[in-house]
Amino acid sequence: MAFSADELRVLRRALANALHPAPLPDDDVQDCLRLAGSVDEVAGEAGRLRAFLLADLARYRDALPGSATGYLELLQDALAAGYDPRPEDLAALRLQRCRPVAAALLERCQVLAERSVRARLAGRAVAATAPAPRSRLLALPGGRAAAAEPERPKTPPAPPRPVPTPERPAPKPSEVFPPRRPAPPAPPAQQRAAG
């Protein structure tokens, strides 16, 4: 992401104000809000571009082996953009490993997939499908919104409810499951006389 000279000037003023809070003039607040809107727009566009790239990659993968060249190029672009290869990608690369580019990509994707699995198992799952959502910049300290919003009183948390005590003790297993009675003996088998 690149900023213009005017955007850098606004960003520098906003950072200086964050370090040394002071009331901002309305023009500076409006500049900061416009910059935040521009950053949100660029982040949204990057997300749309990433979704298009991944959909295109899936289309080329589904059309293999005829689209091998295009698929390998798109996969390289996706990996450069931070894409974690999926099992379908590994299977497609295994089928195309006779090509030197596919064999090199297969090794790279196996390393990336293993790293991703280890990160998830360690509890540090990284969301690879979408960029992390960013909250909108609503107001800067000392701006117009600070004077307009009164402070809300904090409400104390509700006291915990008491745990009910049982009036009757829990039943014994013999009360719930009575003992089995023995089955009556089977009648003796009748012997046939051979005749």
PDB file of C-alpha atoms in Angstrom:
ATOM      1  CA  MET A   1       0.000   0.000   0.000  1.00  0.00           C
ATOM      2  CA  ALA A   2       1.413   3.393  -0.993  1.00  0.00           C
ATOM      3  CA  PHE A   3       0.402   6.769   0.421  1.00  0.00           C
ATOM      4  CA  SER A   4       0.445  10.076  -1.406  1.00  0.00           C
ATOM      5  CA  ALA A   5       2.278  13.085   0.006  1.00  0.00           C
ATOM      6  CA  ASP A   6      -0.990  14.565   1.341  1.00  0.00           C
ATOM      7  CA  GLU A   7      -1.977  11.258   2.948  1.00  0.00           C
ATOM      8  CA  LEU A   8       1.441  10.975   4.595  1.00  0.00           C
ATOM      9  CA  ARG A   9       1.037  14.505   5.982  1.00  0.00           C
ATOM     10  CA  VAL A  10      -2.359  13.548   7.480  1.00  0.00           C
ATOM     11  CA  LEU A  11      -0.935  10.308   8.839  1.00  0.00           C
ATOM     12  CA  ARG A  12       2.010  12.127  10.427  1.00  0.00           C
ATOM     13  CA  ARG A  13      -0.344  14.623  12.147  1.00  0.00           C
ATOM     14  CA  ALA A  14      -2.590  11.804  13.399  1.00  0.00           C
ATOM     15  CA  LEU A  15       0.392   9.901  14.817  1.00  0.00           C
ATOM     16  CA  ALA A  16       1.756  13.047  16.449  1.00  0.00           C
ATOM     17  CA  ASN A  17      -1.659  13.651  18.019  1.00  0.00           C
ATOM     18  CA  ALA A  18      -1.790  10.050  19.239  1.00  0.00           C
ATOM     19  CA  LEU A  19       1.555  10.518  20.987  1.00  0.00           C
ATOM     20  CA  HIS A  20       0.712  13.962  22.374  1.00  0.00           C
ATOM     21  CA  PRO A  21      -3.093  14.272  22.617  1.00  0.00           C
ATOM     22  CA  ALA A  22      -4.450  17.709  21.949  1.00  0.00           C
ATOM     23  CA  PRO A  23      -7.728  19.014  20.520  1.00  0.00           C
ATOM     24  CA  LEU A  24      -7.757  18.771  16.731  1.00  0.00           C
ATOM     25  CA  PRO A  25      -9.297  21.307  14.383  1.00  0.00           C
ATOM     26  CA  ASP A  26     -12.314  20.096  12.381  1.00  0.00           C
ATOM     27  CA  ASP A  27     -10.292  20.093   9.148  1.00  0.00           C
ATOM     28  CA  ASP A  28      -7.727  17.680  10.625  1.00  0.00           C
ATOM     29  CA  VAL A  29     -10.474  15.386  11.908  1.00  0.00           C
ATOM     30  CA  GLN A  30     -12.097  15.336   8.461  1.00  0.00           C
ATOM     31  CA  ASP A  31      -8.722  14.602   6.821  1.00  0.00           C
ATOM     32  CA  CYS A  32      -8.172  11.693   9.206  1.00  0.00           C
ATOM     33  CA  LEU A  33     -11.643  10.306   8.529  1.00  0.00           C
ATOM     34  CA  ARG A  34     -11.082  10.543   4.763  1.00  0.00           C
ATOM     35  CA  LEU A  35      -7.738   8.743   5.124  1.00  0.00           C
ATOM     36  CA  ALA A  36      -9.350   6.016   7.225  1.00  0.00           C
ATOM     37  CA  GLY A  37     -12.045   5.599   4.572  1.00  0.00           C
ATOM     38  CA  SER A  38      -9.390   5.311   1.867  1.00  0.00           C
ATOM     39  CA  VAL A  39      -7.499   2.681   3.841  1.00  0.00           C
ATOM     40  CA  ASP A  40     -10.730   0.727   4.375  1.00  0.00           C
ATOM     41  CA  GLU A  41     -11.464   0.913   0.653  1.00  0.00           C
ATOM     42  CA  VAL A  42      -7.987  -0.362  -0.250  1.00  0.00           C
ATOM     43  CA  ALA A  43      -8.271  -3.214   2.268  1.00  0.00           C
ATOM     44  CA  GLY A  44     -11.659  -4.177   0.846  1.00  0.00           C
ATOM     45  CA  GLU A  45     -10.287  -4.099  -2.693  1.00  0.00           C
ATOM     46  CA  ALA A  46      -7.357  -6.307  -1.637  1.00  0.00           C
ATOM     47  CA  GLY A  47      -9.831  -8.796  -0.169  1.00  0.00           C
ATOM     48  CA  ARG A  48     -11.876  -8.819  -3.383  1.00  0.00           C
ATOM     49  CA  LEU A  49      -8.725  -9.316  -5.460  1.00  0.00           C
ATOM     50  CA  ARG A  50      -7.635 -12.200  -3.218  1.00  0.00           C
ATOM     51  CA  ALA A  51     -11.061 -13.850  -3.493  1.00  0.00           C
ATOM     52  CA  PHE A  52     -10.932 -13.513  -7.296  1.00  0.00           C
ATOM     53  CA  LEU A  53      -7.431 -15.027  -7.396  1.00  0.00           C
ATOM     54  CA  LEU A  54      -8.490 -17.997  -5.250  1.00  0.00           C
ATOM     55  CA  ALA A  55     -11.623 -18.594  -7.344  1.00  0.00           C
ATOM     56  CA  ASP A  56      -9.545 -18.451 -10.523  1.00  0.00           C
ATOM     57  CA  LEU A  57      -7.051 -20.897  -8.994  1.00  0.00           C
ATOM     58  CA  ALA A  58      -9.881 -23.324  -8.166  1.00  0.00           C
ATOM     59  CA  ARG A  59     -11.225 -23.079 -11.760  1.00  0.00           C
ATOM     60  CA  TYR A  60      -7.805 -23.870 -13.233  1.00  0.00           C
ATOM     61  CA  ARG A  61      -7.297 -26.726 -10.747  1.00  0.00           C
ATOM     62  CA  ASP A  62     -10.654 -28.224 -11.738  1.00  0.00           C
ATOM     63  CA  ALA A  63      -9.672 -28.049 -15.430  1.00  0.00           C
ATOM     64  CA  LEU A  64      -6.409 -29.976 -15.006  1.00  0.00           C
ATOM     65  CA  PRO A  65      -4.490 -31.480 -16.810  1.00  0.00           C
ATOM     66  CA  GLY A  66      -5.357 -29.225 -19.772  1.00  0.00           C
ATOM     67  CA  SER A  67      -4.764 -26.034 -17.767  1.00  0.00           C
ATOM     68  CA  ALA A  68      -1.504 -27.085 -16.107  1.00  0.00           C
ATOM     69  CA  THR A  69       0.549 -24.100 -17.265  1.00  0.00           C
ATOM     70  CA  GLY A  70      -2.011 -21.529 -16.134  1.00  0.00           C
ATOM     71  CA  TYR A  71      -2.631 -23.372 -12.872  1.00  0.00           C
ATOM     72  CA  LEU A  72       1.063 -23.461 -11.978  1.00  0.00           C
ATOM     73  CA  GLU A  73       1.427 -19.728 -12.682  1.00  0.00           C
ATOM     74  CA  LEU A  74      -1.640 -18.852 -10.612  1.00  0.00           C
ATOM     75  CA  LEU A  75      -0.475 -21.075  -7.755  1.00  0.00           C
ATOM     76  CA  GLN A  76       2.900 -19.320  -7.719  1.00  0.00           C
ATOM     77  CA  ASP A  77       1.146 -15.930  -7.557  1.00  0.00           C
ATOM     78  CA  ALA A  78      -1.149 -17.138  -4.773  1.00  0.00           C
ATOM     79  CA  LEU A  79       1.770 -18.512  -2.745  1.00  0.00           C
ATOM     80  CA  ALA A  80       3.592 -15.185  -3.141  1.00  0.00           C
ATOM     81  CA  ALA A  81       0.470 -13.460  -1.739  1.00  0.00           C
ATOM     82  CA  GLY A  82       0.486 -15.665   1.392  1.00  0.00           C
ATOM     83  CA  TYR A  83      -1.875 -18.482   0.293  1.00  0.00           C
ATOM     84  CA  ASP A  84      -1.693 -21.702   2.303  1.00  0.00           C
ATOM     85  CA  PRO A  85      -1.930 -24.643  -0.103  1.00  0.00           C
ATOM     86  CA  ARG A  86      -4.924 -26.936   0.391  1.00  0.00           C
ATOM     87  CA  PRO A  87      -5.000 -30.719   0.092  1.00  0.00           C
ATOM     88  CA  GLU A  88      -6.547 -30.331  -3.385  1.00  0.00           C
ATOM     89  CA  ASP A  89      -3.496 -28.320  -4.467  1.00  0.00           C
ATOM     90  CA  LEU A  90      -1.098 -30.955  -3.166  1.00  0.00           C
ATOM     91  CA  ALA A  91      -3.043 -33.710  -4.964  1.00  0.00           C
ATOM     92  CA  ALA A  92      -3.054 -31.720  -8.228  1.00  0.00           C
ATOM     93  CA  LEU A  93       0.683 -31.076  -7.964  1.00  0.00           C
ATOM     94  CA  ARG A  94       1.368 -34.761  -7.334  1.00  0.00           C
ATOM     95  CA  LEU A  95      -0.419 -35.579 -10.594  1.00  0.00           C
ATOM     96  CA  GLN A  96       1.680 -32.969 -12.440  1.00  0.00           C
ATOM     97  CA  ARG A  97       5.047 -33.727 -10.819  1.00  0.00           C
ATOM     98  CA  CYS A  98       6.524 -34.887 -14.139  1.00  0.00           C
ATOM     99  CA  ARG A  99       6.890 -31.175 -14.930  1.00  0.00           C
ATOM    100  CA  PRO A 100       9.924 -29.577 -13.225  1.00  0.00           C
ATOM    101  CA  VAL A 101       7.928 -26.481 -12.169  1.00  0.00           C
ATOM    102  CA  ALA A 102       5.215 -28.646 -10.600  1.00  0.00           C
ATOM    103  CA  ALA A 103       7.797 -30.764  -8.765  1.00  0.00           C
ATOM    104  CA  ALA A 104       9.430 -27.640  -7.287  1.00  0.00           C
ATOM    105  CA  LEU A 105       6.028 -26.218  -6.337  1.00  0.00           C
ATOM    106  CA  LEU A 106       5.049 -29.522  -4.716  1.00  0.00           C
ATOM    107  CA  GLU A 107       8.105 -29.405  -2.441  1.00  0.00           C
ATOM    108  CA  ARG A 108       7.396 -25.774  -1.548  1.00  0.00           C
ATOM    109  CA  CYS A 109       3.689 -26.451  -0.894  1.00  0.00           C
ATOM    110  CA  GLN A 110       4.457 -29.466   1.295  1.00  0.00           C
ATOM    111  CA  VAL A 111       6.731 -27.320   3.465  1.00  0.00           C
ATOM    112  CA  LEU A 112       4.095 -24.563   3.695  1.00  0.00           C
ATOM    113  CA  ALA A 113       1.295 -27.029   4.472  1.00  0.00           C
ATOM    114  CA  GLU A 114       3.346 -28.691   7.201  1.00  0.00           C
ATOM    115  CA  ARG A 115       4.193 -25.304   8.707  1.00  0.00           C
ATOM    116  CA  SER A 116       0.519 -24.308   8.652  1.00  0.00           C
ATOM    117  CA  VAL A 117      -0.567 -27.540  10.350  1.00  0.00           C
ATOM    118  CA  ARG A 118       2.084 -27.140  13.051  1.00  0.00           C
ATOM    119  CA  ALA A 119       0.983 -23.546  13.685  1.00  0.00           C
ATOM    120  CA  ARG A 120      -2.653 -24.652  14.053  1.00  0.00           C
ATOM    121  CA  LEU A 121      -1.690 -27.456  16.405  1.00  0.00           C
ATOM    122  CA  ALA A 122       0.309 -25.014  18.485  1.00  0.00           C
ATOM    123  CA  GLY A 123      -2.791 -22.855  18.871  1.00  0.00           C
ATOM    124  CA  ARG A 124      -1.598 -20.087  16.601  1.00  0.00           C
ATOM    125  CA  ALA A 125      -4.036 -20.625  13.743  1.00  0.00           C
ATOM    126  CA  VAL A 126      -3.606 -18.061  11.045  1.00  0.00           C
ATOM    127  CA  ALA A 127      -6.634 -17.108   9.041  1.00  0.00           C
ATOM    128  CA  ALA A 128      -5.571 -17.514   5.461  1.00  0.00           C
ATOM    129  CA  THR A 129      -8.879 -17.061   3.708  1.00  0.00           C
ATOM    130  CA  ALA A 130      -9.564 -13.412   4.500  1.00  0.00           C
ATOM    131  CA  PRO A 131      -7.716 -10.452   5.932  1.00  0.00           C
ATOM    132  CA  ALA A 132      -8.409  -9.675   9.553  1.00  0.00           C
ATOM    133  CA  PRO A 133     -11.276  -7.212   9.880  1.00  0.00           C
ATOM    134  CA  ARG A 134     -10.238  -3.736  10.963  1.00  0.00           C
ATOM    135  CA  SER A 135     -12.472  -1.624  13.103  1.00  0.00           C
ATOM    136  CA  ARG A 136     -13.474   1.729  11.678  1.00  0.00           C
ATOM    137  CA  LEU A 137     -11.930   4.910  12.955  1.00  0.00           C
ATOM    138  CA  LEU A 138     -14.868   6.628  14.584  1.00  0.00           C
ATOM    139  CA  ALA A 139     -13.211   9.566  16.283  1.00  0.00           C
ATOM    140  CA  LEU A 140      -9.888  10.885  17.404  1.00  0.00           C
ATOM    141  CA  PRO A 141      -9.265  12.054  20.957  1.00  0.00           C
ATOM    142  CA  GLY A 142     -10.123  15.715  21.178  1.00  0.00           C
ATOM    143  CA  GLY A 143     -12.226  15.698  17.992  1.00  0.00           C
ATOM    144  CA  ARG A 144     -15.876  16.665  17.643  1.00  0.00           C
ATOM    145  CA  ALA A 145     -17.174  13.225  18.681  1.00  0.00           C
ATOM    146  CA  ALA A 146     -15.343  13.414  22.027  1.00  0.00           C
ATOM    147  CA  ALA A 147     -17.360  16.438  23.106  1.00  0.00           C
ATOM    148  CA  ALA A 148     -20.645  15.071  21.759  1.00  0.00           C
ATOM    149  CA  GLU A 149     -20.656  11.709  23.572  1.00  0.00           C
ATOM    150  CA  PRO A 150     -21.157  11.821  27.352  1.00  0.00           C
ATOM    151  CA  GLU A 151     -19.454   9.171  29.412  1.00  0.00           C
ATOM    152  CA  ARG A 152     -21.696   6.266  30.253  1.00  0.00           C
ATOM    153  CA  PRO A 153     -21.714   5.073  33.851  1.00  0.00           C
ATOM    154  CA  LYS A 154     -20.431   1.555  34.258  1.00  0.00           C
ATOM    155  CA  THR A 155     -22.975  -0.894  35.597  1.00  0.00           C
ATOM    156  CA  PRO A 156     -21.726  -3.343  38.204  1.00  0.00           C
ATOM    157  CA  PRO A 157     -21.820  -6.997  37.182  1.00  0.00           C
ATOM    158  CA  ALA A 158     -24.793  -9.030  38.379  1.00  0.00           C
ATOM    159  CA  PRO A 159     -24.111 -11.074  41.513  1.00  0.00           C
ATOM    160  CA  PRO A 160     -23.684 -14.795  40.878  1.00  0.00           C
ATOM    161  CA  ARG A 161     -26.756 -16.929  41.443  1.00  0.00           C
ATOM    162  CA  PRO A 162     -26.553 -19.361  44.357  1.00  0.00           C
ATOM    163  CA  VAL A 163     -26.186 -23.017  43.494  1.00  0.00           C
ATOM    164  CA  PRO A 164     -29.336 -24.936  44.519  1.00  0.00           C
ATOM    165  CA  THR A 165     -28.812 -27.650  47.095  1.00  0.00           C
ATOM    166  CA  PRO A 166     -30.596 -30.960  46.563  1.00  0.00           C
ATOM    167  CA  GLU A 167     -33.384 -31.704  48.999  1.00  0.00           C
ATOM    168  CA  ARG A 168     -33.038 -35.428  48.612  1.00  0.00           C
ATOM    169  CA  PRO A 169     -29.778 -37.359  48.350  1.00  0.00           C
ATOM    170  CA  ALA A 170     -28.885 -38.963  45.056  1.00  0.00           C
ATOM    171  CA  PRO A 171     -30.289 -42.485  44.633  1.00  0.00           C
ATOM    172  CA  LYS A 172     -28.046 -45.504  45.021  1.00  0.00           C
ATOM    173  CA  PRO A 173     -27.283 -47.578  41.948  1.00  0.00           C
ATOM    174  CA  SER A 174     -29.238 -50.492  43.433  1.00  0.00           C
ATOM    175  CA  GLU A 175     -32.343 -48.257  43.602  1.00  0.00           C
ATOM    176  CA  VAL A 176     -32.017 -47.143  40.006  1.00  0.00           C
ATOM    177  CA  PHE A 177     -31.003 -50.525  38.572  1.00  0.00           C
ATOM    178  CA  PRO A 178     -32.566 -53.377  40.602  1.00  0.00           C
ATOM    179  CA  PRO A 179     -30.697 -56.687  40.634  1.00  0.00           C
ATOM    180  CA  ARG A 180     -31.573 -59.152  37.920  1.00  0.00           C
ATOM    181  CA  ARG A 181     -33.508 -62.213  38.850  1.00  0.00           C
ATOM    182  CA  PRO A 182     -32.188 -65.517  37.578  1.00  0.00           C
ATOM    183  CA  ALA A 183     -34.001 -66.920  34.556  1.00  0.00           C
ATOM    184  CA  PRO A 184     -36.122 -70.053  35.147  1.00  0.00           C
ATOM    185  CA  PRO A 185     -34.397 -73.279  34.182  1.00  0.00           C
ATOM    186  CA  ALA A 186     -35.113 -74.582  30.691  1.00  0.00           C
ATOM    187  CA  PRO A 187     -37.310 -77.706  30.448  1.00  0.00           C
ATOM    188  CA  PRO A 188     -35.356 -80.896  29.798  1.00  0.00           C
ATOM    189  CA  ALA A 189     -35.111 -81.841  26.163  1.00  0.00           C
ATOM    190  CA  GLN A 190     -37.250 -84.848  25.197  1.00  0.00           C
ATOM    191  CA  GLN A 191     -35.379 -87.732  23.863  1.00  0.00           C
ATOM    192  CA  ARG A 192     -36.713 -89.430  20.807  1.00  0.00           C
ATOM    193  CA  ALA A 193     -36.850 -93.131  20.665  1.00  0.00           C
ATOM    194  CA  ALA A 194     -35.295 -94.634  17.626  1.00  0.00           C
ATOM    195  CA  GLY A 195     -37.654 -97.016  16.031  1.00  0.00           C
TER     196      GLY A 195
END
